[in-house]
Tab-separated table of C-alpha atoms in Angstrom:
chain	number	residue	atom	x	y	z
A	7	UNK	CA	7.116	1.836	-5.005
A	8	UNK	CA	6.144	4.158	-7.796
A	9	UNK	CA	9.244	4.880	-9.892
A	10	UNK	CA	9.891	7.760	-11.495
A	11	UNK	CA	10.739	7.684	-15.016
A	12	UNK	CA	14.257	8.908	-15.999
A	13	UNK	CA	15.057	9.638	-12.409
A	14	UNK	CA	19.127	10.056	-12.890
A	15	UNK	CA	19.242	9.988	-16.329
A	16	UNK	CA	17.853	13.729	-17.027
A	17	UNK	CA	17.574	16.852	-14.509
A	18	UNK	CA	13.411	16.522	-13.313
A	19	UNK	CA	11.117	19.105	-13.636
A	20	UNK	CA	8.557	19.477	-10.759
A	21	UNK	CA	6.166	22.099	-12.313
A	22	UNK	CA	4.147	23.851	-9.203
A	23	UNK	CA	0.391	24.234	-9.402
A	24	UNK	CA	-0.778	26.231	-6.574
A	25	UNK	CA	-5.162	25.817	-5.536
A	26	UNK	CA	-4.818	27.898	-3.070
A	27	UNK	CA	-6.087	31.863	-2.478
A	28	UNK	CA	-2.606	33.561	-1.015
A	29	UNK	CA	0.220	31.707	-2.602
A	30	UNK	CA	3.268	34.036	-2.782
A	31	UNK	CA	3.397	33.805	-6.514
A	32	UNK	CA	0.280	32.832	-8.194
A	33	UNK	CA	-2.422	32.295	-5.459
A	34	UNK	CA	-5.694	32.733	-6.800
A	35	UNK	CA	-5.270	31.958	-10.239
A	36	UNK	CA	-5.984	28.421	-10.023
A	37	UNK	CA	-8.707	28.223	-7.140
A	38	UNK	CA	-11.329	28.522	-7.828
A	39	UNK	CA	-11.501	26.815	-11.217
A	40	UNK	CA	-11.188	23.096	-11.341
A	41	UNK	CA	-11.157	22.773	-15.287
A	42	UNK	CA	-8.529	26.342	-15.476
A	43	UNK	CA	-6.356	24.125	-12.955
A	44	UNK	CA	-6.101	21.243	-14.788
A	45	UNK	CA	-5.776	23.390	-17.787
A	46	UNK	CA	-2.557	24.719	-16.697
A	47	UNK	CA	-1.508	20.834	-15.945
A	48	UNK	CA	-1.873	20.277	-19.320
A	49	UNK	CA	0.056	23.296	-20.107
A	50	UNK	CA	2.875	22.415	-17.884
A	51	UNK	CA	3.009	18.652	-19.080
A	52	UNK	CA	3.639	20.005	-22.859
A	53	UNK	CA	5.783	22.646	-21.508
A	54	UNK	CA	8.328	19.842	-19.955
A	55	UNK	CA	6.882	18.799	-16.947
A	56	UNK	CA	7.773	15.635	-15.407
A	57	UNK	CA	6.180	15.670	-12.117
A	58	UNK	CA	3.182	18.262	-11.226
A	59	UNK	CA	3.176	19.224	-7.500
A	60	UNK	CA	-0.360	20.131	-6.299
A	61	UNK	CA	-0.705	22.494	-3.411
A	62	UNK	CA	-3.593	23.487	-1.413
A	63	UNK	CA	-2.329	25.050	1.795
A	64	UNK	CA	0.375	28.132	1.042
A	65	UNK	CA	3.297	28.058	3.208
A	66	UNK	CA	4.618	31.411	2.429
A	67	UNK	CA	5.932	34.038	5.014
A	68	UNK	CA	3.598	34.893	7.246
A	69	UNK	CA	0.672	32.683	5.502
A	70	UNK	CA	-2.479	31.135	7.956
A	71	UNK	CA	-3.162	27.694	8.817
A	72	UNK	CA	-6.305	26.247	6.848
A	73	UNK	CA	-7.730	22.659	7.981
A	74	UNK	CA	-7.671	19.608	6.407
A	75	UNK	CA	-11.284	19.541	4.791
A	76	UNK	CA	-10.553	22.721	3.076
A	77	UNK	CA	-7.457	21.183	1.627
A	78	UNK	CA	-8.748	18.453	0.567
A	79	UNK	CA	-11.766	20.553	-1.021
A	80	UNK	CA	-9.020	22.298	-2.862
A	81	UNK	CA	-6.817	19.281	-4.297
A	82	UNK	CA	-8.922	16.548	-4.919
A	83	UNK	CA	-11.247	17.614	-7.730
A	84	UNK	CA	-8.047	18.366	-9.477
A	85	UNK	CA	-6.584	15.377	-9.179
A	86	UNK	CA	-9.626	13.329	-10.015
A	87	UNK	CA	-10.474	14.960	-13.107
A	88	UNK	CA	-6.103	15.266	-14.032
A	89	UNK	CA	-6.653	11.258	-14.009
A	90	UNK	CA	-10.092	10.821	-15.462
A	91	UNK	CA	-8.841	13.101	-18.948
A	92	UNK	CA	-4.983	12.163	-18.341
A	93	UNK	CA	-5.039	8.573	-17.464
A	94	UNK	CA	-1.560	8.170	-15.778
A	95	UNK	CA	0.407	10.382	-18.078
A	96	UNK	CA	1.638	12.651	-15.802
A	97	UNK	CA	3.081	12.253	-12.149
A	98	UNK	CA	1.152	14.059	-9.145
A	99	UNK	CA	2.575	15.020	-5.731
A	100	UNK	CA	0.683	16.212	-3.054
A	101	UNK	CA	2.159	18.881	-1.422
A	102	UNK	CA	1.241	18.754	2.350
A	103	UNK	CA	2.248	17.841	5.768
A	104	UNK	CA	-1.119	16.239	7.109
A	105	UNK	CA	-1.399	12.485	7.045
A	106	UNK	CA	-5.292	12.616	6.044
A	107	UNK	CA	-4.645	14.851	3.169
A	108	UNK	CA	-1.745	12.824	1.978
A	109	UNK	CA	-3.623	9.525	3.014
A	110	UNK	CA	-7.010	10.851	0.739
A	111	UNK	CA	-4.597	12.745	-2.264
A	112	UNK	CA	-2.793	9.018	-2.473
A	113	UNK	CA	-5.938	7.563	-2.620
A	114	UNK	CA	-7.094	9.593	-5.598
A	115	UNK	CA	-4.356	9.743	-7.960
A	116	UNK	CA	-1.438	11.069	-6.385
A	117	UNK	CA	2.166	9.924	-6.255
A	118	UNK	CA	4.191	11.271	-4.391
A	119	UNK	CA	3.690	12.765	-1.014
A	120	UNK	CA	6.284	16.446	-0.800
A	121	UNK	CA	6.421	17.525	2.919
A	122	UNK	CA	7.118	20.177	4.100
A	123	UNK	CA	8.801	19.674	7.948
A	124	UNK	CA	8.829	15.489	6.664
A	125	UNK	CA	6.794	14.230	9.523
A	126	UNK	CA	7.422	17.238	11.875
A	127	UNK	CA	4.058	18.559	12.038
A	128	UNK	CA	2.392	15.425	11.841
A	129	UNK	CA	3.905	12.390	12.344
A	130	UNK	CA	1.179	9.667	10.979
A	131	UNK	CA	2.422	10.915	7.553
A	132	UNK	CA	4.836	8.492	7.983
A	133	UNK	CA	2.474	5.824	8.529
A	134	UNK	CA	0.338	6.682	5.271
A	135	UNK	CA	3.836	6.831	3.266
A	136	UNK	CA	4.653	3.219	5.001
A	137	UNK	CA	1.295	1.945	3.540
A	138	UNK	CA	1.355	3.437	0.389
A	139	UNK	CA	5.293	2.693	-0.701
A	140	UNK	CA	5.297	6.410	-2.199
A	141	UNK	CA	8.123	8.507	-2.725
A	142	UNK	CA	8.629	11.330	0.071
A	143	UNK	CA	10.315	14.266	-0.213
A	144	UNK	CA	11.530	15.763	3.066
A	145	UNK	CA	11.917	19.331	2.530
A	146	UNK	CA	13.433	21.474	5.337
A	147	UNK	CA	12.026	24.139	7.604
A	148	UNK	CA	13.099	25.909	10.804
A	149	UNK	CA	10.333	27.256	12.886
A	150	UNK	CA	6.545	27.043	11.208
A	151	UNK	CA	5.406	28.861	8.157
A	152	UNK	CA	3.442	31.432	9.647
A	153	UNK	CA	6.684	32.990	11.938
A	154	UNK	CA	9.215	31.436	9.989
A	155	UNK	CA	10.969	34.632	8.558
A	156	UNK	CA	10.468	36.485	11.600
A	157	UNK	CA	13.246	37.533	13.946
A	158	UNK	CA	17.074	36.676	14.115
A	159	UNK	CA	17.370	33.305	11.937
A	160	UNK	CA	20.435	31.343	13.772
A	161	UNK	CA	22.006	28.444	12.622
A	162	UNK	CA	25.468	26.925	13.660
A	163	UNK	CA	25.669	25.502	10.515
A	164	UNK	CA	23.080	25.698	8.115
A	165	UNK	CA	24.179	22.381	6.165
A	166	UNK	CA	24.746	20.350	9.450
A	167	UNK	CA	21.155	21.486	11.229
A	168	UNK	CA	19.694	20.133	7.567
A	169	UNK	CA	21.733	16.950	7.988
A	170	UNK	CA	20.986	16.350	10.593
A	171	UNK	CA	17.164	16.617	10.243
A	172	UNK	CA	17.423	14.374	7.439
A	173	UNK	CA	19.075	11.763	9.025
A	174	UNK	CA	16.447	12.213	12.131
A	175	UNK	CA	13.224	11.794	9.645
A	176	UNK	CA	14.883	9.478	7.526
A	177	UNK	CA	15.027	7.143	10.768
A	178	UNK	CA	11.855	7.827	12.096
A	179	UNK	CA	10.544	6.668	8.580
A	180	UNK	CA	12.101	3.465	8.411
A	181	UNK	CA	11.120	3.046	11.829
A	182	UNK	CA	7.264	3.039	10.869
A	183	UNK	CA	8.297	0.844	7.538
A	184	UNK	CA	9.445	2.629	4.669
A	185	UNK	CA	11.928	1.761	2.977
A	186	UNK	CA	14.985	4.268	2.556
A	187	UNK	CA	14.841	4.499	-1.449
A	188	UNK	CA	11.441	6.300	-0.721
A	189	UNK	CA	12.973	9.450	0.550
A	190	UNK	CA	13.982	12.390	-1.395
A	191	UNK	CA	15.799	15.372	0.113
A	192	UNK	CA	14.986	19.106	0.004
A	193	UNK	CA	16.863	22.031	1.763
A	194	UNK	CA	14.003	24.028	2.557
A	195	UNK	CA	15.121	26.973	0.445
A	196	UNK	CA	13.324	30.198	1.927
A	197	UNK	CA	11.700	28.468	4.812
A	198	UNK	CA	13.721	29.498	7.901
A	199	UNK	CA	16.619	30.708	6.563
A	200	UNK	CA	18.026	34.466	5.549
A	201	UNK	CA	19.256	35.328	1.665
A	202	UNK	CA	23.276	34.482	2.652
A	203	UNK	CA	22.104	31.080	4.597
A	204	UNK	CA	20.049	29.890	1.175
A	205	UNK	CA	23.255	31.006	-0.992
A	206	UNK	CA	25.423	29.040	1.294
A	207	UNK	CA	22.948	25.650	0.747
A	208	UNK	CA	23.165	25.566	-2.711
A	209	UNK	CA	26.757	26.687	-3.021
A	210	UNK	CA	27.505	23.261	-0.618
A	211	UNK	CA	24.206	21.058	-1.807
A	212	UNK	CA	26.687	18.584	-3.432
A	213	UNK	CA	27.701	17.539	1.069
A	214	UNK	CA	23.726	16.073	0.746
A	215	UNK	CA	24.601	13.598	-1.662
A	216	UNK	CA	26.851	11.791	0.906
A	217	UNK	CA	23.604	10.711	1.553
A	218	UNK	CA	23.213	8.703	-1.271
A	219	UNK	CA	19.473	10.024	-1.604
A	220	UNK	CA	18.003	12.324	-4.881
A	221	UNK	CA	18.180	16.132	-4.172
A	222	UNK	CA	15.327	18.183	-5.590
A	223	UNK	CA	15.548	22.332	-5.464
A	224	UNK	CA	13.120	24.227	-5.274
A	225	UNK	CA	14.371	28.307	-5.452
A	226	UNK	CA	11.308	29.510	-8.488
A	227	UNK	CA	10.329	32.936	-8.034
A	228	UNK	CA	11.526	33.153	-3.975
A	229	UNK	CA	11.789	36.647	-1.564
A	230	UNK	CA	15.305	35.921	-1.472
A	231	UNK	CA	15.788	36.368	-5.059
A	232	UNK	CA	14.611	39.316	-5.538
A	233	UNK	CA	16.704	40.720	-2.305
A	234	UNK	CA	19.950	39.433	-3.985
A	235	UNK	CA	19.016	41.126	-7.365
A	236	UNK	CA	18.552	44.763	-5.156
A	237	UNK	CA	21.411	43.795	-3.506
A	238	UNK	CA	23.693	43.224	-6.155
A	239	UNK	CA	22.313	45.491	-8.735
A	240	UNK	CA	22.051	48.694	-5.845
A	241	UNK	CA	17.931	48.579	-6.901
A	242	UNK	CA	15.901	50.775	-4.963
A	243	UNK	CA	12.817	48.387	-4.688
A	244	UNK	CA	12.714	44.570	-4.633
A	245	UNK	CA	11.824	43.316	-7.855
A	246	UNK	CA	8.747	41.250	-8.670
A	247	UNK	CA	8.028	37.638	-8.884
A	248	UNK	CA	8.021	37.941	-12.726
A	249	UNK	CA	11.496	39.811	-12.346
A	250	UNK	CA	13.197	36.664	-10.832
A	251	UNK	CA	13.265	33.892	-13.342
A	252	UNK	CA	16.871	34.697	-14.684
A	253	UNK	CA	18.186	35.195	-10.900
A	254	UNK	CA	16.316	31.966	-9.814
A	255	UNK	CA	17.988	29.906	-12.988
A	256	UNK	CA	21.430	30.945	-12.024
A	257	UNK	CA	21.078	29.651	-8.763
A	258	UNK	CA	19.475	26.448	-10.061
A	259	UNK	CA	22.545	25.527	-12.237
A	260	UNK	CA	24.382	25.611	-8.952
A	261	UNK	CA	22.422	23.433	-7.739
A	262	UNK	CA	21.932	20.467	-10.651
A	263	UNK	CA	25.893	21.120	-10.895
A	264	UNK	CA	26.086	20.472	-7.259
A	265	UNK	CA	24.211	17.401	-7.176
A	266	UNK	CA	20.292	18.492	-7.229
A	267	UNK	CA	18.171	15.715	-9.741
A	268	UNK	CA	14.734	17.278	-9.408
A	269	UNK	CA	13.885	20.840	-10.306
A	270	UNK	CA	10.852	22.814	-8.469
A	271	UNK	CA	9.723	25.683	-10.392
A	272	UNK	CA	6.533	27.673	-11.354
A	273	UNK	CA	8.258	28.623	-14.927
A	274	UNK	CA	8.119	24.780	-16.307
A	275	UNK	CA	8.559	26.108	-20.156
A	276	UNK	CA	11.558	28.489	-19.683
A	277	UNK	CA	13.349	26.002	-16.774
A	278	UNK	CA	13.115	23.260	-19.188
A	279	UNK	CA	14.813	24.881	-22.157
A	280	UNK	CA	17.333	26.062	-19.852
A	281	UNK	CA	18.027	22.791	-18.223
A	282	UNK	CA	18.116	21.171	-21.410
A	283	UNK	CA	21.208	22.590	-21.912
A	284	UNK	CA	23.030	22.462	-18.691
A	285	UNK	CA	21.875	18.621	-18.854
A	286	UNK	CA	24.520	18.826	-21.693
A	287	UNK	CA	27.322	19.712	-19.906
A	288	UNK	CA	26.909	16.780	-17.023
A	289	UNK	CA	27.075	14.081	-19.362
């Protein structure tokens, strides 16, 4: 399996690099530019980046369902020319839940395979991660992106629903032949759950690591960030993706002090500094 440097040893920074038209925070900027993409890899990879995860289907609120072709047309010129100029300098994930995307991004360059649903939504993934001996992460979701937000959001318990869909993906995996130091966990912050439910999963993230499994967090620039801010500062209007970064930091110390390893963020330069100080206080 591919290992990832310094995994344990340092808090992770997964910087996000979205290629798609409608991401929630910076869709567009990257899509339709192969070079301006892998410009901002290089950015991110001076900025502190340890992993770079490559999107090319937005799961926001609300967001449509593109097919696999056009998400492949997205990522893989990226990651081709990332490894023709970058050799293997930097560590790619693919972020997607179809097995031929992950199975062609693998094939390419990529790393790591970050899933959102784990094999939910398409269960072959599972297979292609078997073959491969990459790294998954497993990040949570209840419902699908597209209605995910919508209606009365009901959990029992939040943390047991998420245990216990890790512990049903992290069987089915091993099932189809991975081995169980391939899986990493994710909460699923913002995907299927309201602002009080994603306060409550960081404020008890340190109950994953019973599962003896690395934790990454992913909060960067989320709705639910900017409802806490209007909430707690009586704001008339939510603020702005670019008004989030302090609110989104706070809650990512929580987390690291709680047990999260990997970091998930679309502000790699400012996260870094930040963590590189809060790494200070866990040793």
């Amino acid at each position: 399996m591919k290992k990832i440097p310094e995994l344990g040893k340092k808090t992770l920074l997964l910087g996000v690099l979205n290629l798609t038209p409608d991401s929630f925070s910076d869709g567009g900027e990257y899509f339709q530019s192969v070079e301006k993409a892998v410009a901002r890899a290089k950015q991110m990879i001076e900025e502190g980046a340890d992993i770079i995860d490559l999107g090319g289907e937005s799961t926001r609120p609300g967001s449509e369902r593109i097919n696999a072709q056009e998400e492949l047309n997205r990522v893989l010129p990226v990651i081709k020319l990332i490894r023709k100029e970058l050799g293997n300098k930097i560590l790619l994930s693919i972020d997607t839940y179809k097995a031929i995307v992950a199975k062609e991004a693998l094939s390419a360059g990529a790393d790591i395979i970050n899933s959102l649903g784990g094999f939910l939504f398409d269960n072959e993934l599972a297979d292609i991660a078997a073959h491969f001996r990459c790294p998954v992460i497993l990040y949570h979701i209840k419902g699908e992106p597209g209605t995910m937000q919508k209606g009365e959001i009901c959990y029992k318990d939040v943390l047991a629903e998420i245990m216990e869909f890790f512990g049903k993906q992290i069987e089915y995996g091993l099932q189809k032949g991975m081995k169980r130091k391939q899986f990493f966990l994710d909460p699923g912050i913002g995907f299927g759950k309201t602002v009080m439910q994603n306060v409550e999963i960081i404020r008890r993230l340190n109950e994953f690591t019973k599962l003896k499994l690395p934790i990454v967090i992913g909060v960067s620039r989320k709705s639910h960030l900017g409802k806490l801010l209007q909430q707690e500062l009586h704001l008339k209007e939510n603020p702005g993706t670019s008004e989030r970064l302090e609110a989104g930091l706070a809650e990512t110390a929580v987390a690291v002090l709680n047990g999260a390893v990997i970091v998930r963020t679309h502000d790699v330069a400012e996260t870094k500094r930040f963590l590189s100080v809060l790494d200070l206080f866990r040793k």
